[in-house]
């Protein structure tokens, strides 16, 4: 019985040391990123593919997909609208988490 009690104490001690070793020396853990943000003008919308192209001020274009979970605020996603897009990269694709329309483009 005594050896069994000592074994239990040893297991608890080792687990404690492992926990301390795993958390020391790391510093603060960075908060998880909720994606990146880009802004620009919507140049193309492909509703069938559920994608749009955003052109930034430097002329760089980014193809972004959207899902049922994507929140569109401030208007309708149409070509010519200025927008701020929050997105995450999933399986190599930029997927919008939110789109905030910042202009009221009228044709």
Tab-separated table of C-alpha atoms in Angstrom:
chain	number	residue	atom	x	y	z
A	1	UNK	CA	0.000	0.000	0.000
A	2	UNK	CA	2.760	2.408	0.925
A	3	UNK	CA	4.451	1.991	-2.475
A	4	UNK	CA	1.145	2.674	-4.210
A	5	UNK	CA	0.734	5.943	-2.277
A	6	UNK	CA	4.279	6.977	-3.153
A	7	UNK	CA	3.613	6.207	-6.822
A	8	UNK	CA	0.485	8.418	-6.760
A	9	UNK	CA	2.451	11.270	-5.181
A	10	UNK	CA	5.198	10.864	-7.788
A	11	UNK	CA	2.698	10.952	-10.663
A	12	UNK	CA	1.092	14.131	-9.307
A	13	UNK	CA	4.501	15.745	-8.840
A	14	UNK	CA	5.605	14.887	-12.389
A	15	UNK	CA	2.335	16.246	-13.829
A	16	UNK	CA	2.852	19.465	-11.887
A	17	UNK	CA	6.404	19.841	-13.174
A	18	UNK	CA	5.283	19.231	-16.745
A	19	UNK	CA	2.573	21.891	-16.386
A	20	UNK	CA	5.055	24.413	-14.987
A	21	UNK	CA	7.615	23.646	-17.695
A	22	UNK	CA	4.999	24.041	-20.404
A	23	UNK	CA	3.974	27.521	-19.257
A	24	UNK	CA	7.278	29.100	-18.223
A	25	UNK	CA	9.578	30.958	-20.558
A	26	UNK	CA	6.951	31.642	-23.183
A	27	UNK	CA	5.964	35.187	-22.336
A	28	UNK	CA	2.490	36.484	-23.041
A	29	UNK	CA	0.409	34.553	-25.526
A	30	UNK	CA	-0.653	36.720	-28.454
A	31	UNK	CA	-4.404	37.074	-28.948
A	32	UNK	CA	-5.877	35.088	-31.812
A	33	UNK	CA	-6.271	37.031	-34.997
A	34	UNK	CA	-9.755	37.400	-36.351
A	35	UNK	CA	-8.441	37.941	-39.830
A	36	UNK	CA	-7.072	40.781	-41.868
A	37	UNK	CA	-8.652	43.962	-43.142
A	38	UNK	CA	-8.483	45.503	-46.588
A	39	UNK	CA	-10.277	48.442	-48.108
A	40	UNK	CA	-10.905	49.585	-51.629
A	41	UNK	CA	-13.480	49.647	-54.384
A	42	UNK	CA	-15.493	46.621	-55.435
A	43	UNK	CA	-14.681	46.132	-59.116
A	44	UNK	CA	-16.394	42.819	-59.944
A	45	UNK	CA	-19.118	40.797	-58.228
A	46	UNK	CA	-19.767	37.187	-59.278
A	47	UNK	CA	-22.931	36.160	-57.433
A	48	UNK	CA	-22.898	32.630	-58.869
A	49	UNK	CA	-19.392	31.972	-57.544
A	50	UNK	CA	-20.070	34.067	-54.408
A	51	UNK	CA	-16.909	36.113	-54.957
A	52	UNK	CA	-15.988	39.722	-55.545
A	53	UNK	CA	-12.818	41.586	-56.443
A	54	UNK	CA	-11.652	44.505	-54.331
A	55	UNK	CA	-9.161	47.018	-55.799
A	56	UNK	CA	-7.140	48.984	-53.233
A	57	UNK	CA	-5.767	52.522	-53.604
A	58	UNK	CA	-2.514	51.187	-55.117
A	59	UNK	CA	-4.415	49.203	-57.765
A	60	UNK	CA	-3.804	45.786	-56.213
A	61	UNK	CA	-6.770	43.462	-56.607
A	62	UNK	CA	-7.887	40.795	-54.157
A	63	UNK	CA	-10.525	38.148	-54.941
A	64	UNK	CA	-12.666	37.530	-51.872
A	65	UNK	CA	-15.334	34.865	-51.352
A	66	UNK	CA	-18.361	35.223	-49.101
A	67	UNK	CA	-20.510	32.730	-47.210
A	68	UNK	CA	-23.894	32.734	-45.505
A	69	UNK	CA	-22.066	33.839	-42.349
A	70	UNK	CA	-20.571	36.959	-43.990
A	71	UNK	CA	-22.099	40.153	-42.616
A	72	UNK	CA	-22.686	42.940	-45.146
A	73	UNK	CA	-23.279	46.315	-43.504
A	74	UNK	CA	-24.202	49.703	-44.927
A	75	UNK	CA	-25.535	48.734	-48.330
A	76	UNK	CA	-25.469	46.149	-51.072
A	77	UNK	CA	-22.340	44.532	-52.435
A	78	UNK	CA	-22.176	45.931	-55.987
A	79	UNK	CA	-19.434	47.044	-58.351
A	80	UNK	CA	-18.310	50.606	-57.741
A	81	UNK	CA	-18.960	50.585	-53.985
A	82	UNK	CA	-16.169	51.507	-51.595
A	83	UNK	CA	-15.843	48.889	-48.883
A	84	UNK	CA	-13.829	47.744	-45.886
A	85	UNK	CA	-13.514	43.959	-45.776
A	86	UNK	CA	-12.483	41.751	-42.864
A	87	UNK	CA	-11.416	38.311	-44.084
A	88	UNK	CA	-9.642	35.125	-43.141
A	89	UNK	CA	-7.668	32.808	-45.387
A	90	UNK	CA	-9.242	29.342	-45.490
A	91	UNK	CA	-7.917	26.621	-47.778
A	92	UNK	CA	-5.924	29.198	-49.721
A	93	UNK	CA	-8.961	31.453	-50.346
A	94	UNK	CA	-9.739	34.836	-48.813
A	95	UNK	CA	-13.183	34.484	-47.197
A	96	UNK	CA	-14.959	37.622	-45.978
A	97	UNK	CA	-16.229	37.638	-42.411
A	98	UNK	CA	-17.675	41.136	-42.811
A	99	UNK	CA	-18.061	43.744	-45.540
A	100	UNK	CA	-18.799	47.345	-44.621
A	101	UNK	CA	-19.989	49.431	-47.546
A	102	UNK	CA	-18.576	52.940	-47.080
A	103	UNK	CA	-20.079	54.711	-50.097
A	104	UNK	CA	-23.500	55.063	-51.665
A	105	UNK	CA	-22.555	54.613	-55.306
A	106	UNK	CA	-25.437	55.488	-57.635
A	107	UNK	CA	-25.334	54.513	-61.291
